[in-house]
Structures are given as C-alpha cells and as structure tokens.
C-alpha cells in the first residue's frame, strides 16, 4: 500500500515534472493558464525581449475584466491606463496566437467565472492566473493558484512553474445550514475564526456534510476567499455535483474521454487515514448570516451581533487593528450590525456573481421596493451569466426594483474601472475584500452574501433575509 | 540574458544609505505595460537636483554604482532593478542589500555585490578624487579593481553561477526541456485544451 495522501498532495505529485533536490522547488506542470489585462502586459513583453514564444497556446486563454466598463461598452475605454492595458492584451494575444474573449463577446467576463463556464476548469488540473482569486477554481478539485507577473511569463514560456511545497489544512464544516445562510456566510465565519493570516503556507481542503451539500457556485464562493485567509489555494474534492455541473459544457470531455476522466476523478479525494498538518471545525447548524464590520475579511461577526469593542480584545495587535478599522469605518462599538445604514449595494465579483447568486438575490427582491436613497448595482460575472439572467427574466426583476443592470466585469469589486464608491460612502458588497479604499478612496465596505445584499437593499440597513420575511 | 564575466565601466558614488525602491523608481513610473524603458524613472526625484551624482557629466554613462548600506529596501517592485538595468548599470555594490532586491537583481542580470563599509568609503574617495574613473568588475574572482587596488565582494554561489551562465528563471527551467517534453507526452488526452475554441 502506498502512503495515504491528501487530495492536494495527490494533485501535486501528479504534476511534478522535475523533483527539486536539496531544498530546490519542484517543477510542476500547469494544465490551464488564465490571463487578463492587468498582470500580463509585462509578461508578454518579457517573451518578446527574450525572443520566446508561448509554449502552449492551447492551454492558455485570456479575457478582459479588471478594467472594463460595465455601461456603454461600445464606446472606447475612457481611462487611459485601462485603455492601454486592454489594448495591450488584445495586441499581445493576437501576436502570440492566444485565444481571447473581449468586451462584447459572450464569453467575456471575470476570468474566474469564464473558466468554469466554458468547462475548462475541471477536477485534477493545475490552474494558474495572475490574480489571487484563482483559488476559486479549486472548487472543482483542481490545484489553482494566483501568481505574479514574472511567473505569468514563466508559465507562458515553459508551461511549468517551480513551486515550494505547502502544508495542508482541513476545514471541516458539518451540519445543515439554516434558511437564509449560504456559502458566503460559511467562508466569512471560517476567516473570522482562523484570521486573515491563519491559512498562510497552507492549501485548504473544505470538507464535511455542509460542503458536500453545496452547489458548485457555493463551493466556488468558498474557495474564492481562501486567499483572504492567507492560503495558497483552497479546494473541494469532486463528486456527483461537480460531474453534473461539468457534463455537456463546451470543453468538457465527451464519450470515451469522459469515461477515462471519470476514472481518474473518482480517485481525487483525501485518503481515509491521510494526515492534515492542521484541522479546523465549523458547526454549520448554528451559523447565522455573517457580515464584516472592519477593513479586512477576518473582521466579521454574525449579523445578529453588534460591532465589537476593541477594548475587549486581548491581543494588542488585534486591538490596534480593530481601533483603526472602526475609525476608518466610522463605527461605534456596540452598534447593532442591523442598524448600520448603507448608500450602495453591490451584487457582483468573482465571489458572488454567478447565475445562482443572481437568482438568489432576485428571489428576495421580487415584488418589493428598494429603500429610498440606496443605490443597487448588479454586475453579472460574465456576459453569458448576463444573457442567461435575461433569458430567465431576472434583469426585469432587478430593474423594476430600481437596481442598475450592468455588463460583466470586476467593476466595483476593486474600482479599477469607473464603478467606484465616493469618500465616506458605505456599501454592502458581495465581493471579497473590504480593504481601505478598495472600492474607492475613503469608501467603506461590508462584505455580505447575495441574500443579505438583497435584504439590505430593501431595508437600507444591513439586513438578513428573515428580516424581509424569508 | 548575457553571460557576465569580467567587464570595465565608469563607477558612480551614491553617498546615501537606506535607498528604498520608492527612491530608485517612484510609483508613478510603474504604470507602463513594457518591461523596459524605465531609465527615466531611475532616481527620478533626485535627478531634479542638478547636483545629483548622475547629473554630473563624468557619471552620465556610469555602469557601476557604489551605494551606502541598506540599498533596495521597501516595496518589492521589480521595476527598481529594471530601472537600474535600463539606465545602463551592470552592477551595484553596497555593504547591505534588501533580500528581495538582491533576489530580483540576480534574475535580471544585475550584479548586487556586498562589499565592506570601509571598502565602500575607499571606493567613494577614489572615485571622487578621480571623477569618471573606470572600475573593473571580475565576477569569477569576486573582485572590484582599479589601479593597484583590489576590493573583494560577496555574492551567493547560485546567483553567481546563473549570472555567469546568463540564465534567467525561464532559461533555468528550459534546461529541463527533455523532462517537460516527456511529461507532455504522457499527459492524459481528456485534459482540456483552449484551442480549437468551443462554446463561442
Ligand atoms: S472580481 Fe474582484 S477579486 Fe475577482 S478577479 Fe475581479 S478584481 Fe479580483
């Protein structure tokens, strides 16, 4: 019998091209390389300078997302840096023969929505992208990691990456979620528990009955935010739900190839007696909707709770961070989370802008009225999601409610395009980062699930679905 | 990348310590989409001052920089190395470098050699007494030389090897070409390809 292994270790071993000796990193093969306009221009330029080509154009795909506008997409991009970066991506992919989905194309969208939607993201792959939320793809039982620009160049040229080994952590989530509680609440609770540095050096594997019960969309939401716990990657072992999601997608294997793949995919789980370097347990039965009060994703509480008092924190670094966060967020300790009023509700990002997220939010707002003075932006994760939502009539529900129905992209998740909050404005956002200034200079962000976002848009203050009768 | 062995070039004395990467290249120069052309950003703030060393005629074409301790601290931007390289520098010497800067240098063919503080002073004085003087850098022997003076420098073995071989990270990986090709030959056929494009 071979040594029992975790899922992450199996994937690693299956991709080693050269085993590193004397502390040198292993050289790993990369199955899929996703590209966008922000982190790729210098990588392509590096290739040009060294007279190198893209080794595997057929394992590479590009889309435009970070900088792209979400209205008037037929007009030239106004902001010069954004326009230059997008144009550079178009020129580079053309020159090197790399497939691209540009603004207006039905497969354009946030890179982490596009991969799964095309059926390119599948179990057993190594997937990289010059973007930290590449961890999203781990939901399929892939080893998916964010990389830097020099690594992008390295993968373009060699289709491999030298990588240092990681440690493994099991995140066990057992039980049944109560109505109104979702994948987003699980991951916010996980990060609050292990802190934003708790996953450093680890690949996280999400396990347990509550994870098994989640849809692929929910699993992607969870894996997406692994990076907010500092982890290298996050993953969920593939199962029937994964295979069902994948089957029939444009790039999914077919016929005999599908059978071969399935044979391998079924081996992709952590062996019963494999050991993790660390384990965490979360009780799904008792979870509430979770929201953040601070300026990092670990500063979160149950929506039924109040803003915590830094004075009650024993760790001086944690206390100082909390004090600073409350000052930036303009919040008083003891304020009930549900009493916090917002200006804006943002439903979007690679965390929560897939079709299921839009359906969930639409189900809550249908037939109701938006709170006076609150702006709601709905930005589908991809053009395909947008089209599907329109087919289902979701766009009408959003528009009747008074929300803005936009084109696909990263949008207000990071405010690289014109979709930004003003100074002092406060948002309930389904994205993944509540950092200072992330959504606009001086902007204040509360991370929430799509259901909480929808309920908040109805009441104008942070609200749970049960507050609006769900 | 070019292989480096022994070369001579004009030395420039940078009498400052704690030169962080924001000083080497300010953030406004980072917006470019190219990997070259950063020479105008090099020490951009200081170059507004006409007394700054690189603004003085003998040092305009300097290739070897002798700086004070703690060079390259602060933000990890690779652009700091690109700016030095694009300006024409082939080597920087200091009694102490920030680790990330030193790592980035090795990857871009820039020597970051560690010399003692007293040798830093010795080189500064020699250059100031004789502006525009050439220094000879001998990477294999790990020496900086001028007239009869020899100043030893430290560089880690691995970086020295890759500079002498002219290898960047990609070049090093490509030495494993046979192993990569063999891996590709045994990759399973069900694994996805992006081309030909489907679902469009
Ligand atoms: S949606 Fe936000 S987190 Fe996701 S890729 Fe875009 S900017 Fe990054």
XYZ file of C-alpha atoms in Angstrom, chain B:
200
model
C 20.466 37.085 -20.840
C 24.079 37.960 -21.484
C 26.777 35.924 -19.754
C 28.804 38.022 -17.342
C 32.470 37.553 -16.595
C 34.926 40.493 -16.426
C 33.979 43.989 -17.538
C 35.021 47.606 -17.001
C 32.824 50.637 -16.673
C 32.557 54.065 -15.106
C 31.813 53.964 -11.402
C 29.373 56.337 -9.687
C 29.458 57.094 -5.955
C 25.980 57.283 -4.402
C 26.701 58.631 -0.939
C 23.376 57.666 0.594
C 22.201 54.790 2.745
C 18.705 53.342 3.061
C 17.910 53.946 -0.573
C 14.469 52.343 -0.844
C 12.791 51.196 -4.033
C 10.473 54.228 -3.975
C 13.594 56.371 -4.362
C 15.029 54.089 -7.016
C 11.804 54.390 -9.004
C 8.756 56.341 -7.774
C 5.330 54.711 -8.093
C 4.115 56.970 -10.925
C 6.545 55.224 -13.258
C 5.009 51.812 -12.657
C 2.006 52.175 -14.949
C 3.812 51.108 -18.100
C 2.951 47.947 -19.937
C 6.500 47.216 -21.055
C 9.378 45.573 -19.272
C 11.950 48.067 -20.491
C 12.215 51.833 -20.828
C 12.285 52.566 -17.107
C 15.551 54.540 -17.235
C 13.735 57.877 -16.991
C 12.202 56.765 -13.684
C 15.549 55.917 -12.105
C 16.091 58.111 -9.024
C 13.545 60.427 -10.683
C 13.100 62.741 -7.696
C 16.804 63.126 -7.101
C 17.538 63.754 -10.735
C 15.603 67.021 -10.494
C 18.548 68.222 -8.441
C 21.391 69.246 -10.751
C 23.983 68.363 -8.116
C 22.800 64.758 -8.026
C 25.652 62.476 -8.960
C 24.132 61.078 -12.160
C 23.517 64.646 -13.389
C 27.224 65.352 -13.351
C 28.976 64.920 -16.686
C 31.572 62.287 -15.748
C 28.911 59.983 -14.324
C 26.258 60.183 -17.064
C 27.338 56.880 -18.574
C 28.104 55.125 -15.308
C 27.696 51.351 -15.275
C 28.740 50.541 -11.741
C 27.015 52.038 -8.714
C 28.625 52.179 -5.288
C 25.889 52.890 -2.744
C 25.576 53.184 1.024
C 24.180 50.437 3.211
C 20.620 49.048 3.043
C 20.098 49.502 -0.649
C 16.798 48.437 -2.237
C 14.608 48.294 0.851
C 10.828 48.878 0.864
C 8.343 47.773 -1.767
C 9.237 44.594 -3.630
C 8.781 46.169 -7.066
C 10.951 44.507 -9.706
C 10.884 47.818 -11.534
C 13.709 49.049 -9.295
C 16.037 46.567 -10.924
C 14.622 47.234 -14.377
C 15.258 50.984 -13.952
C 18.900 50.452 -12.955
C 19.408 47.978 -15.775
C 17.681 50.172 -18.362
C 19.814 53.144 -17.332
C 22.876 51.079 -18.119
C 24.022 49.810 -14.731
C 25.506 46.347 -14.737
C 26.486 46.148 -11.077
C 25.581 47.737 -7.751
C 27.763 47.419 -4.675
C 26.701 48.138 -1.117
C 27.526 46.853 2.348
C 23.925 45.624 2.713
C 21.020 44.919 0.373
C 17.363 44.181 0.994
C 16.828 40.475 0.274
C 14.074 40.923 -2.288
C 16.074 43.479 -4.216
C 19.056 41.156 -4.287
C 16.860 38.279 -5.484
C 15.315 40.406 -8.214
C 18.752 41.605 -9.357
C 20.054 38.104 -9.897
C 17.033 37.327 -12.038
C 17.645 40.326 -14.320
C 21.383 40.070 -14.859
C 22.354 42.856 -12.468
C 25.195 42.093 -10.058
C 24.349 43.073 -6.472
C 27.660 42.589 -4.703
C 28.280 43.072 -0.992
C 31.414 44.981 -0.015
C 32.550 46.122 3.426
C 31.703 49.577 4.727
C 35.351 50.563 4.742
C 35.744 49.458 1.128
C 32.626 51.476 0.247
C 34.330 54.544 1.677
C 37.577 53.669 -0.092
C 35.817 53.405 -3.465
C 33.856 56.609 -2.886
C 37.019 58.553 -2.123
C 38.881 57.135 -5.083
C 36.035 57.984 -7.477
C 35.567 61.459 -6.055
C 39.297 62.135 -6.391
C 39.121 60.997 -9.987
C 35.584 61.550 -11.363
C 34.658 59.314 -14.283
C 37.232 56.711 -13.293
C 36.711 53.200 -14.606
C 36.330 50.233 -12.303
C 36.903 46.660 -13.354
C 34.439 44.059 -12.092
C 35.620 40.470 -12.090
C 32.666 38.219 -11.310
C 34.539 34.893 -11.307
C 37.144 36.267 -8.885
C 34.519 38.337 -6.997
C 36.654 41.471 -7.140
C 36.283 45.149 -7.994
C 39.607 46.594 -9.162
C 41.147 49.944 -10.025
C 44.862 50.740 -10.484
C 46.525 48.542 -7.871
C 43.600 48.276 -5.503
C 41.522 45.113 -5.178
C 38.193 45.134 -3.331
C 36.604 41.724 -2.739
C 32.823 41.320 -2.894
C 30.338 38.696 -1.763
C 27.672 37.135 -3.927
C 25.927 33.836 -3.316
C 27.164 30.871 -5.342
C 23.865 30.164 -7.052
C 23.358 33.738 -8.256
C 26.961 33.921 -9.399
C 26.507 30.749 -11.408
C 23.355 31.956 -13.119
C 24.887 35.380 -13.922
C 27.976 33.741 -15.378
C 25.816 31.373 -17.416
C 23.483 34.205 -18.416
C 20.436 32.273 -17.253
C 17.114 33.801 -16.242
C 14.471 31.752 -14.384
C 12.956 30.627 -17.629
C 16.353 29.675 -19.014
C 16.988 27.541 -15.956
C 13.649 25.789 -16.318
C 14.255 25.209 -20.001
C 17.340 23.207 -19.131
C 14.715 20.611 -18.224
C 13.262 20.648 -21.722
C 13.522 16.881 -22.088
C 11.653 16.284 -18.835
C 8.938 18.771 -19.805
C 8.504 17.186 -23.226
C 8.356 13.728 -21.649
C 5.699 14.918 -19.222
C 3.691 16.377 -22.093
C 3.947 13.120 -23.992
C 2.345 11.197 -21.137
C -0.340 13.761 -20.250
C -3.821 12.254 -20.482
C -5.893 13.082 -23.535
C -9.016 14.074 -21.548
C -7.275 17.149 -20.183
C -8.814 20.263 -21.722
C -7.358 22.499 -24.402
C -8.493 26.044 -25.097
C -7.924 25.563 -28.820
C -9.758 24.930 -31.001
C -12.163 27.215 -29.210
C -15.529 25.746 -28.305
C -18.595 27.471 -26.926
C -18.071 30.637 -28.931
